[in-house]
Coordinates of C-alpha atoms and ligand atoms in Angstrom, one line a residue:
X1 CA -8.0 -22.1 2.4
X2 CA -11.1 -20.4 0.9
X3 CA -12.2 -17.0 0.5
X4 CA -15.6 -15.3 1.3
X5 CA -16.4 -11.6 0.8
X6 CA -17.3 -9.4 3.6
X7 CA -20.6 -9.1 2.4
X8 CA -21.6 -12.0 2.4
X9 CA -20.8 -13.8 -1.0
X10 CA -18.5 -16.8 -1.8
X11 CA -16.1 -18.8 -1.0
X12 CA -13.8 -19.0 -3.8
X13 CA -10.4 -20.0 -4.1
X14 CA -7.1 -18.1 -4.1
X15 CA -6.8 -17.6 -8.0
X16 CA -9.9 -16.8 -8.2
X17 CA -10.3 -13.6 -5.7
X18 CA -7.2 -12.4 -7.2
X19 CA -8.3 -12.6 -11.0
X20 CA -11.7 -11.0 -9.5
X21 CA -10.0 -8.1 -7.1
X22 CA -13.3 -6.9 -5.8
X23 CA -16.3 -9.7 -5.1
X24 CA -19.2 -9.5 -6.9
X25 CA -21.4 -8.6 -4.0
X26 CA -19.2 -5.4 -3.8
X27 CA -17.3 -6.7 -1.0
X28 CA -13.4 -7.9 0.1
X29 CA -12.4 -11.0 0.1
X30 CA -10.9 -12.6 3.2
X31 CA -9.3 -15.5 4.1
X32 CA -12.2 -18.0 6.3
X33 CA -8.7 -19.0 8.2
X34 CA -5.4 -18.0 8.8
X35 CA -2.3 -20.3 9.4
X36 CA -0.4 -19.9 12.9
X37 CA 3.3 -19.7 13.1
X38 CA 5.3 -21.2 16.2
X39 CA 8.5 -19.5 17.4
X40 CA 10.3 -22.2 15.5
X41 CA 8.5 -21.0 12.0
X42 CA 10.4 -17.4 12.7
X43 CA 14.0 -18.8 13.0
X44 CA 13.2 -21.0 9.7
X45 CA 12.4 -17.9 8.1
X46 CA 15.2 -15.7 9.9
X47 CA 17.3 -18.5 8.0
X48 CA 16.3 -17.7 4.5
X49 CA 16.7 -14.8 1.9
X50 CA 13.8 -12.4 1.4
X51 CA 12.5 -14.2 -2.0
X52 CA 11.9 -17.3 0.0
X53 CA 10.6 -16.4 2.8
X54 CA 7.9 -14.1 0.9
X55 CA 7.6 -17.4 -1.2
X56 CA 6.8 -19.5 2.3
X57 CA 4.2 -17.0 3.9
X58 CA 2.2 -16.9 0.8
X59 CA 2.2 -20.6 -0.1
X60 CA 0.3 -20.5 3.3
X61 CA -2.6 -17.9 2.6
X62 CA -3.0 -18.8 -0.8
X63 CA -4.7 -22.3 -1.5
X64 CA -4.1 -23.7 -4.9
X65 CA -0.1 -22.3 -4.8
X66 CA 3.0 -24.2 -3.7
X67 CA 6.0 -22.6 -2.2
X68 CA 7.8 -24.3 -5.0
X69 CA 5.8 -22.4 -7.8
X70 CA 5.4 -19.1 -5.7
X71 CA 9.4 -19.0 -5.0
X72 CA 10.7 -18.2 -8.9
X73 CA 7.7 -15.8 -8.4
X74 CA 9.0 -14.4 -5.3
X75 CA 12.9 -14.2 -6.9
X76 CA 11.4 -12.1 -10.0
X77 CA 9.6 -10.0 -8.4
X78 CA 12.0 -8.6 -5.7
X79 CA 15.3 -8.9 -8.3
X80 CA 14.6 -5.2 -8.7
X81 CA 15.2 -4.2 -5.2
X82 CA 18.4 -1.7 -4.3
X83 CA 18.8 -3.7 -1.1
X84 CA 19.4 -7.3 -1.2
X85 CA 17.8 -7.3 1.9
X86 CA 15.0 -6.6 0.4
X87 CA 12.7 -5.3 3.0
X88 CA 15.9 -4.3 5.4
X89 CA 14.9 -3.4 9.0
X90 CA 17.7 -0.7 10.9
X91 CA 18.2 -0.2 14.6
X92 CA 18.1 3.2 16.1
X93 CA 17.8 4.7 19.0
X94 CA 15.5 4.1 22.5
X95 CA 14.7 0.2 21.2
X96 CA 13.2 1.7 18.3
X97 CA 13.3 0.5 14.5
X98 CA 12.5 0.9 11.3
X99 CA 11.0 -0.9 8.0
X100 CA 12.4 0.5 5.0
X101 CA 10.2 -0.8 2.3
X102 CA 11.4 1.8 -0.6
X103 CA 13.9 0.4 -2.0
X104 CA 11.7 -1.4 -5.3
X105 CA 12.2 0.5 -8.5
X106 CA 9.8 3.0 -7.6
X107 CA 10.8 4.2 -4.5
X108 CA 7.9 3.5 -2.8
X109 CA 6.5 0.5 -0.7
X110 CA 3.7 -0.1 -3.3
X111 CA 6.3 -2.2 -5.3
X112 CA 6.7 -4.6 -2.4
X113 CA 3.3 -5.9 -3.5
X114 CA 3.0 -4.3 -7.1
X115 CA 6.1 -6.3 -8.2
X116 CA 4.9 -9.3 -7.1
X117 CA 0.7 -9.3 -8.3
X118 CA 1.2 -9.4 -11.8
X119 CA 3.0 -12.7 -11.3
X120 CA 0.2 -14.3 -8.9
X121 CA -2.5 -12.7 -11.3
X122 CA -1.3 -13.8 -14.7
X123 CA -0.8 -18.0 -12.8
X124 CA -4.3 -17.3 -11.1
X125 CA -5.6 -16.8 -14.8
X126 CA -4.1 -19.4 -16.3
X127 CA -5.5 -22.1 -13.5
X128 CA -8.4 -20.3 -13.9
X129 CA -8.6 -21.1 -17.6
X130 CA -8.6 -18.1 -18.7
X131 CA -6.8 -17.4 -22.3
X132 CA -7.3 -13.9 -22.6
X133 CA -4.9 -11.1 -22.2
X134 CA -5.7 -9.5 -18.3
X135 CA -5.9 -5.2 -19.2
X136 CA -5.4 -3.8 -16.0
X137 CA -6.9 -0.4 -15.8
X138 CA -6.4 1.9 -13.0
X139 CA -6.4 5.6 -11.7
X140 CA -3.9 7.0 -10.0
X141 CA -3.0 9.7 -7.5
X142 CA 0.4 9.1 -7.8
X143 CA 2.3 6.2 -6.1
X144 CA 0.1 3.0 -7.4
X145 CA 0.2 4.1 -10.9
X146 CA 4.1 4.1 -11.3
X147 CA 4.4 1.0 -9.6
X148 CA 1.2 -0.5 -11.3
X149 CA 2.6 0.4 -14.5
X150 CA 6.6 -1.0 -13.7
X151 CA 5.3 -4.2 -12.4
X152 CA 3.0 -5.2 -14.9
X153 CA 5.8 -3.7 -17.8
X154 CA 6.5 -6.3 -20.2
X155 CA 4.9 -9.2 -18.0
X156 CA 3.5 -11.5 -20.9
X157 CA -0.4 -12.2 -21.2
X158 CA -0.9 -8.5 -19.4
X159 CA -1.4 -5.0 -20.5
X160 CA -1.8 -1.6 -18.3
X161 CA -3.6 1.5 -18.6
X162 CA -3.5 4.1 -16.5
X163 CA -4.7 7.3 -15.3
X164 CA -3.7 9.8 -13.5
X165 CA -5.3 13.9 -13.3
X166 CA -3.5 16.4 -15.7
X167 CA -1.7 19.0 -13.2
X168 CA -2.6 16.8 -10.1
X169 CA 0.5 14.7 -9.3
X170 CA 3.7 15.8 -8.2
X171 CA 6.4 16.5 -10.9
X172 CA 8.8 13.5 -10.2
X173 CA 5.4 11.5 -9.3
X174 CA 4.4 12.7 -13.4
X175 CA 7.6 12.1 -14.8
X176 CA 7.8 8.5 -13.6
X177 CA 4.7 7.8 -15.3
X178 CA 5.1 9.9 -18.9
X179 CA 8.8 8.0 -18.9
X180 CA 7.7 4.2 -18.6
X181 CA 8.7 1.7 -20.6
X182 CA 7.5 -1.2 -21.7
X183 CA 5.5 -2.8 -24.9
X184 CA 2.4 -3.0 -23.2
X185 CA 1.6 -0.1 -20.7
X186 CA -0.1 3.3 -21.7
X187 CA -0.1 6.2 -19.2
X188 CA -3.0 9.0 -20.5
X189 CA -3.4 12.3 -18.9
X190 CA -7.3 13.1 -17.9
X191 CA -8.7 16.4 -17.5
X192 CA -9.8 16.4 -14.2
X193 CA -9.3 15.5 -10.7
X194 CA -8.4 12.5 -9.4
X195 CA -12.2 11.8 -8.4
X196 CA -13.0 11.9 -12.2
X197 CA -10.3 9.9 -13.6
X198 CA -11.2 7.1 -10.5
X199 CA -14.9 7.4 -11.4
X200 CA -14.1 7.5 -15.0
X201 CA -12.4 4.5 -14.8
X202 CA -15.6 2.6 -12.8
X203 CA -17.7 3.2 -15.2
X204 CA -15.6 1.8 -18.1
X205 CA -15.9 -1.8 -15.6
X206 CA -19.6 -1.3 -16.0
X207 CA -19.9 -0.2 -20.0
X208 CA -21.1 -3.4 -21.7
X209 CA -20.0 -1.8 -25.0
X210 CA -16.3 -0.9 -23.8
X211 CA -16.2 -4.8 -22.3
X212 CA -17.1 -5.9 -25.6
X213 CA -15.1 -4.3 -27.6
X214 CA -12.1 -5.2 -25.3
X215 CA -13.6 -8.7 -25.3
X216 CA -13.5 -8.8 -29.6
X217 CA -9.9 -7.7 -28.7
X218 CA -9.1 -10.6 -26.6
X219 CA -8.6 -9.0 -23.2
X220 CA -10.8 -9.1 -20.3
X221 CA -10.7 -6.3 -18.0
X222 CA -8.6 -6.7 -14.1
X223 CA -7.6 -3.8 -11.6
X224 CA -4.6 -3.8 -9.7
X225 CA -6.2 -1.9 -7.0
X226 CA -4.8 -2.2 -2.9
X227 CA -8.1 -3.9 -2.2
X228 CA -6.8 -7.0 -4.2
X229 CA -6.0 -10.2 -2.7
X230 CA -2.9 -10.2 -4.0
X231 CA -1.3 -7.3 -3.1
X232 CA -2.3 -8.1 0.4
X233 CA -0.6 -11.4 0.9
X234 CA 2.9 -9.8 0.1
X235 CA 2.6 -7.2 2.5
X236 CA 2.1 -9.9 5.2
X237 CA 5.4 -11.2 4.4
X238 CA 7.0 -8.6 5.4
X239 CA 5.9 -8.2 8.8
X240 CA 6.7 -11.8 9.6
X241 CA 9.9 -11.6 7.6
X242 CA 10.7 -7.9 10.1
X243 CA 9.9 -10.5 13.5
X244 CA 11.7 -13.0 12.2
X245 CA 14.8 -10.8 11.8
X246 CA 14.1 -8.5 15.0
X247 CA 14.0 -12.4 16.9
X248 CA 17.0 -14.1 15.5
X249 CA 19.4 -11.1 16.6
X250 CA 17.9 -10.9 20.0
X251 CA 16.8 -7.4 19.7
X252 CA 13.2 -8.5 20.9
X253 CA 12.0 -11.3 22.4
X254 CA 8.7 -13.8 21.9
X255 CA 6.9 -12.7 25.4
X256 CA 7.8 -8.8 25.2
X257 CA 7.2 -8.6 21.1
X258 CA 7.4 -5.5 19.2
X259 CA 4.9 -2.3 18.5
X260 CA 4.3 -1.7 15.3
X261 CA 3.4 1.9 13.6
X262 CA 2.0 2.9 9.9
X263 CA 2.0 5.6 7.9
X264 CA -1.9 4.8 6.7
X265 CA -4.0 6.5 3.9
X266 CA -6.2 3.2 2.7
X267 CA -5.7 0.9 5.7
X268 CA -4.1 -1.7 3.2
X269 CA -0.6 -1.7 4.9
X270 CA -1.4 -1.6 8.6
X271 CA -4.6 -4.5 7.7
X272 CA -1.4 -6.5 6.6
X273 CA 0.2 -6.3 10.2
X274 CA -2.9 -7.2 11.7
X275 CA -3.2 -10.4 9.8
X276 CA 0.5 -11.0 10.7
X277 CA -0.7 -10.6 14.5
X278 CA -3.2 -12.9 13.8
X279 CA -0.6 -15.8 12.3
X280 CA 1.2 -15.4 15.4
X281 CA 3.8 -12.7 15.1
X282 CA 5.1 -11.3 18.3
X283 CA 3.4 -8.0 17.6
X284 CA 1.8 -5.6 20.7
X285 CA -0.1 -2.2 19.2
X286 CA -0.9 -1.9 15.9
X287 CA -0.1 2.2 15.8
X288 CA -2.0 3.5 12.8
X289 CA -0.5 7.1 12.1
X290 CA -2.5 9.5 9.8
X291 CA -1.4 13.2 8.6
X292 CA -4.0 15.8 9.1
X293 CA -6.7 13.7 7.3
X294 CA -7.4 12.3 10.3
X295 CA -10.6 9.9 10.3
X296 CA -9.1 6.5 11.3
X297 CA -7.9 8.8 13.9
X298 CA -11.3 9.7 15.4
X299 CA -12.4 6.0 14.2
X300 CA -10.3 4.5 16.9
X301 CA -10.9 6.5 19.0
X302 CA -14.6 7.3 19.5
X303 CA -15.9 4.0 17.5
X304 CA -17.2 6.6 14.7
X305 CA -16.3 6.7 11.4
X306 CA -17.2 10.3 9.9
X307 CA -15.7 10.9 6.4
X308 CA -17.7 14.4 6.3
X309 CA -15.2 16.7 7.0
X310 CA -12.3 19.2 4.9
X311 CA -10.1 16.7 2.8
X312 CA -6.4 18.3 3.6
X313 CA -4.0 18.5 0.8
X314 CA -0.4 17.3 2.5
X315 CA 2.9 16.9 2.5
X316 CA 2.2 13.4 3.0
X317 CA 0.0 12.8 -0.4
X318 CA -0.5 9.3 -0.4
X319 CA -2.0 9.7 2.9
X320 CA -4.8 12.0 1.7
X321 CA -7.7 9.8 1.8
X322 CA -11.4 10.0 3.8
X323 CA -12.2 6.4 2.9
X324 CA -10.4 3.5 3.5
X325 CA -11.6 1.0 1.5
X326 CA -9.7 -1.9 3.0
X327 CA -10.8 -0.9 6.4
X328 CA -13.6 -3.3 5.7
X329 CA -11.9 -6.1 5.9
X330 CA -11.3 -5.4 10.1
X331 CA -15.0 -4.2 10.2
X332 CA -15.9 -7.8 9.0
X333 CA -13.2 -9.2 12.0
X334 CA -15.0 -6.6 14.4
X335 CA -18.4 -7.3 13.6
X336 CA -17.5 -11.0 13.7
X337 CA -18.3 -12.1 10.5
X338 CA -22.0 -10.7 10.9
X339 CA -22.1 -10.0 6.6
X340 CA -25.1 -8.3 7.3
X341 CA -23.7 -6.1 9.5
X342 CA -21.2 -4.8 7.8
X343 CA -23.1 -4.1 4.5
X344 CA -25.3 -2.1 7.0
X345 CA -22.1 0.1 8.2
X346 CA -21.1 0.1 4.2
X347 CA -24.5 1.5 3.2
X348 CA -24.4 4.2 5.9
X349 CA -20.9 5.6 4.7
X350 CA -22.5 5.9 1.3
X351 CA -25.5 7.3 2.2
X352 CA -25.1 9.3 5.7
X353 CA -21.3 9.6 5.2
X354 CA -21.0 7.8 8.8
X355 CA -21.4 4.6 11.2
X356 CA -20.8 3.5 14.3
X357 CA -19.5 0.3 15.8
X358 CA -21.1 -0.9 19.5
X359 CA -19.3 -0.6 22.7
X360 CA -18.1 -4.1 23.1
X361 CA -16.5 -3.4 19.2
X362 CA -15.0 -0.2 20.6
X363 CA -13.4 -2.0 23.2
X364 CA -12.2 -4.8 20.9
X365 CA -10.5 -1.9 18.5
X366 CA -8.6 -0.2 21.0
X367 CA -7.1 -3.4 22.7
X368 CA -5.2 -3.7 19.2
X369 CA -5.0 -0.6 18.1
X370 CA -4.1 3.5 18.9
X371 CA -4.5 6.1 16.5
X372 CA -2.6 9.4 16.0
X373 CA -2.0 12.1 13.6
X374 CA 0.5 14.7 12.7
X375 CA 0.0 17.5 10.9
X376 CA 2.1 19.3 8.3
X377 CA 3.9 21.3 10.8
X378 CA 4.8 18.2 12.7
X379 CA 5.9 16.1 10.3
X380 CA 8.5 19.0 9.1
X381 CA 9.7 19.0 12.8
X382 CA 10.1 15.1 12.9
X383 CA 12.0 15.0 9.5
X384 CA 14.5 18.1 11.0
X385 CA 14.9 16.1 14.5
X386 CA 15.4 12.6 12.8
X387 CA 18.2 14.1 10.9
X388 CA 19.5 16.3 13.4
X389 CA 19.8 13.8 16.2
X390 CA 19.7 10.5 14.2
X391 CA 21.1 10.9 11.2
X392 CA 18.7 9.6 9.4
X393 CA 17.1 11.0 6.3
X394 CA 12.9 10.4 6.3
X395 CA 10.2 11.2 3.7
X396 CA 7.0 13.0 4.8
X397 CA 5.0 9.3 5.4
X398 CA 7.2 7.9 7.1
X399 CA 7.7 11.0 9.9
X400 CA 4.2 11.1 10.4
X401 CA 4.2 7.9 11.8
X402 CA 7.5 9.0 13.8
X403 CA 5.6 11.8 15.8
X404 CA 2.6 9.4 16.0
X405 CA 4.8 6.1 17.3
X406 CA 6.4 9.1 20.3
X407 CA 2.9 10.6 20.9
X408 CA 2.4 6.5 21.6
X409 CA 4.8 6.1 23.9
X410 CA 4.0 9.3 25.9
X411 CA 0.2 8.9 26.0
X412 CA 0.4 5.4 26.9
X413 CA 4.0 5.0 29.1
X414 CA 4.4 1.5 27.0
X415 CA 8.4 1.8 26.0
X416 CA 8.4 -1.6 24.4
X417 CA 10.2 -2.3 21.2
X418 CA 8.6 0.0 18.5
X419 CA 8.8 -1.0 14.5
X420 CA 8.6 1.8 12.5
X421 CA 7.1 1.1 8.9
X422 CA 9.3 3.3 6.4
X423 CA 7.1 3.8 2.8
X424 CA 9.0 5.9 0.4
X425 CA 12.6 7.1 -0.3
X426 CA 12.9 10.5 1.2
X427 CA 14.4 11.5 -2.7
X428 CA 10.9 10.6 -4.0
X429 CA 9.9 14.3 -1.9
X430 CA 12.9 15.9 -1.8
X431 CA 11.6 19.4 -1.9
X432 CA 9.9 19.0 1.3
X433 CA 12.3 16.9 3.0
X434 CA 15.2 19.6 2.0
X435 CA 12.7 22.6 3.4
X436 CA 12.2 20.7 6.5
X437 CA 16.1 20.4 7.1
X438 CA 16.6 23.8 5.9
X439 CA 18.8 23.0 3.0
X440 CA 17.8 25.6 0.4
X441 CA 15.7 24.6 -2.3
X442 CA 14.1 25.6 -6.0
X443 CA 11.2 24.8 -7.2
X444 CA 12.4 22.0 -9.1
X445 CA 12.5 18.6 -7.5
X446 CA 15.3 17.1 -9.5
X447 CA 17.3 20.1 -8.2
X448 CA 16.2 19.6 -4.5
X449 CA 16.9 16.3 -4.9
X450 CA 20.8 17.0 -5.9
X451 CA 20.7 19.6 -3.3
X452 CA 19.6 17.4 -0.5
X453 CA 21.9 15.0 -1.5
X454 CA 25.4 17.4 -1.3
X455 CA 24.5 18.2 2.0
X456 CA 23.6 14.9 3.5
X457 CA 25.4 12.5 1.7
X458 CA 22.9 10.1 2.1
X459 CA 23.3 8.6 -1.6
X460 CA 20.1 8.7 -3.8
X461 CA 18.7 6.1 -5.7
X462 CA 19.9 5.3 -9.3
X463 CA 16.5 6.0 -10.6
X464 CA 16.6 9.9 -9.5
X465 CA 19.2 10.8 -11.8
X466 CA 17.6 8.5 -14.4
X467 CA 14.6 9.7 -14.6
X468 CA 15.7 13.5 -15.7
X469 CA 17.2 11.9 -18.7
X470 CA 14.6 9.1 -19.8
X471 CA 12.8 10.2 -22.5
X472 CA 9.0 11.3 -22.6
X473 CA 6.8 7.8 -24.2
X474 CA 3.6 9.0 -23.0
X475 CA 2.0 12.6 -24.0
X476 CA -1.7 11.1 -24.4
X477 CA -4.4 13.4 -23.3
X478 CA -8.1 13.3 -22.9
X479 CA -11.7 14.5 -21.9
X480 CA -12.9 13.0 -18.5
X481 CA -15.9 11.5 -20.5
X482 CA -13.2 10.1 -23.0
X483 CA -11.6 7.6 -21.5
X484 CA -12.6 4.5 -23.4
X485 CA -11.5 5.7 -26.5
X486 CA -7.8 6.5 -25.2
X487 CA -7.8 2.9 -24.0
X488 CA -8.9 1.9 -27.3
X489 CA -6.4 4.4 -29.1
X490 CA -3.5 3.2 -27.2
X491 CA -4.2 -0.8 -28.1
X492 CA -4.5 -0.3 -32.1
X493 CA -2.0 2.3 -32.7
Ligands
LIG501 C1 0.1 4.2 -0.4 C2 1.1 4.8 0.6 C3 0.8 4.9 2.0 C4 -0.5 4.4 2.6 O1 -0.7 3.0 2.6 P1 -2.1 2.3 2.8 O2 -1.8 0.9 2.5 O3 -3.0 2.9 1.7 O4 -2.6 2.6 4.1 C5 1.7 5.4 2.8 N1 2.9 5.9 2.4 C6 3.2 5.9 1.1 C7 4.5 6.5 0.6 C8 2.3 5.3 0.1 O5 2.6 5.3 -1.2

């Protein structure tokens, strides 16, 4: 199976738009076809263990990998998982669901395809010929960059640098990063926003004399960024690997299917559902739930994309985004291929800060999906009434898509099965999950974390209590305008 970009350039092979990440023509790459699975395809994989069927889905997408090869992948990468389900999905209430993707060694669901892309990247490069070590820089606003750096730690032929603002990530979200180990990753503070250290870290792709330098070093430059190929394909496992489960114990069935609702910041999870859909999982509505940043919400709705407007700082941080980058990827389905088309809608956002799809597209969007939005205020009350009536313990991401997957079933009367996708440990935001169930809290997270632990019993991962002992590695610090040399700094010391 080949991939094009969206805008117009390609094809190119598997390996090759993953050691790439972003196409030269500034677009995505996606896949010219997709393979379709038949009802018997979801009991096969109902029959397996996580690894394998993960393994199976992407021996599909990816041309130029076997399941064979991609399976001791697949068993490395998800060996770190708390649940040997692996992506475990739980019954509640009122035929309703729910994903839990947090259980990787950073708590959050970016591990479920950040523990697995160092693997496909460092076999892409080697088919690609390439000899060189792969330096991943990135910037982070909290989530990626611990999960970038623990699944790249000690992966031979790799190295990671990353980025994140001094004073602008959340204190267990910091001390993740300053504590990793690992021989080759490097974690520098920049002082800045994360706007600076992202555009900081552009233009060190674009500075010939940084590229050379890191070239006479022997390492050529990669990004493990969400827009990346691979990072996509293992979120598509999961959603088949959810049907397949939700199937074999008769809790839905092939003609009714199942709705499906994300937490969304950068359209990268809920794209992954879509393509899932569009292999022939039993899926209805795509839900795509956003916090009080809410222009997917007014996207799907009115057909207009609009990122001029307040950016809202959340409960729900990894949701505080105005552009979506992998939104692109549907435009390209919506526009129906039409490269020109959506280059146009591309240029726009950069240079009006807006587009608008046609009618007929409109029409086409809402058939698949609904978008909602919950404020802070809301997603408090969802986290209190989960736990209250449930029992069950959620972080701020996942609640929003809670009140967005009710607001659903009001708006719309459709009471079919409902997935819920669950994205972080609710111990990864303990203070605000304690607040919202009014268990008194400090300041301090690791505190609110033991607090909201006595009082619920819900048992915390291993890695809370770690991380308050694990010793600071990382204390580098520089200028915005600086970046290169920390990279450099950090490789020769
Ligand atoms: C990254 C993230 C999201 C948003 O996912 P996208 O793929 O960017 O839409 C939601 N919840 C959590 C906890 C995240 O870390």
């Amino acid at each position: 199976m080949a991939f094009i970009s969206t805008r117009g350039g390609g094809p190119v092979s598997a390996p090759e738009a993953i050691v790439r990440g972003i196409a030269p023509d500034g677009g995505l790459y996606i896949p010219v076809s997709l393979p379709g699975l038949a009802r018997a395809d979801f009991d096969a994989l109902a029959a397996m263990a996580y690894p394998a069927r993960a393994a199976r889905v992407l021996g599909l997408m990816l041309d130029g990998f076997t399941e064979e090869e991609l399976l001791p992948m697949a068993r490395a990468a998800y060996s770190r998982f708390a649940d040997p389900a692996v992506a475990p999905v739980k019954k509640l209430a009122g035929r309703r669901f729910v994903l839990e993707l947090f259980h990787g060694p950073t708590m959050a669901f970016k591990d479920m395809a950040l523990q697995f892309l160092p693997r496909l990247m460092t076999a892409s490069a080697r088919k690609q010929g390439e000899t060189r070590e792969i330096a991943i820089l990135t910037a982070t606003s909290g989530d990626t960059g611990k999960a970038a750096l623990e699944g790249f730690r000690d992966v031979p032929g790799t190295s990671v640098n990353v980025f994140y603002p001094l004073g602008g990530v959340s204190a267990v979200q910091e001390r993740q990063m300053v504590t990793s180990q690992g021989r080759n990753v490097h974690v520098t503070a920049v002082k800045g926003n994360f706007d600076d250290a992202q555009t900081g870290v552009k233009a060190l792709f674009g500075d010939p004399d940084f590229i050379a330098e890191m070239n006479r070093m022997g390492k050529t430059l990669s990004s493990a960024n969400s827009i990346n190929l691979g990072r996509l394909a293992p979120q598509v496992a999961y959603y088949l690997s959810a049907c397949a489960d939700l199937l074999s114990r008769g809790e839905i069935t092939w003609e009714e299917g199942v709705n499906v609702c994300v937490p969304t910041g950068n359209f990268g999870n809920i794209l992954a559902a879509w393509y899932a859909r569009r292999m022939g999982a039993p899926i209805r509505r795509l839900i795509c739930a956003s916090n009080q940043n809410d222009v997917l919400t007014d996207f799907i709705r009115t057909g207009v994309y609009d990122r001029r407007r307040p950016f809202h700082k959340t409960m729900s941080p990894s949701m505080d985004i105005l552009i979506s980058s992998n939104l692109e990827r549907f435009l390209w389905e919506l526009a129906q291929g039409d490269t020109a088309q959506v280059t146009a809608w591309m240029d726009s956002l950069k240079r009006d800060g807006r587009y608008e799809i046609t009618d007929q597209q409109k029409a086409m969007l809402k058939d698949v999906f609904y978008g909602g939005c919950a404020d802070d205020a809301r997603t408090a009350v969802a986290i209190a009434r989960l736990w209250r009536e449930e029992g069950c313990l959620t972080d701020p991401h996942t609640a929003v898509a809670f009140s967005v997957a009710e607001d659903y079933r009001k708006e719309t009367g459709d009471e079919a099965p409902m997935l819920v996708v669950s994205t972080a440990s609710p111990y990864k935001f303990a203070a605000d999950v304690a607040a919202a169930i009014q268990v008194p809290v400090t300041d301090d997270a690791f505190a609110a974390a033991e607090a909201l632990e006595a009082v619920t019993r819900v048992p915390a991962p291993d890695q809370v209590a770690q991380l308050r002992s694990l010793p600071v590695l990382h204390t580098r610090i520089c200028e915005k305008d600086r970046m290169g040399e920390a990279v450099l700094a950090g490789f020769t010391e």
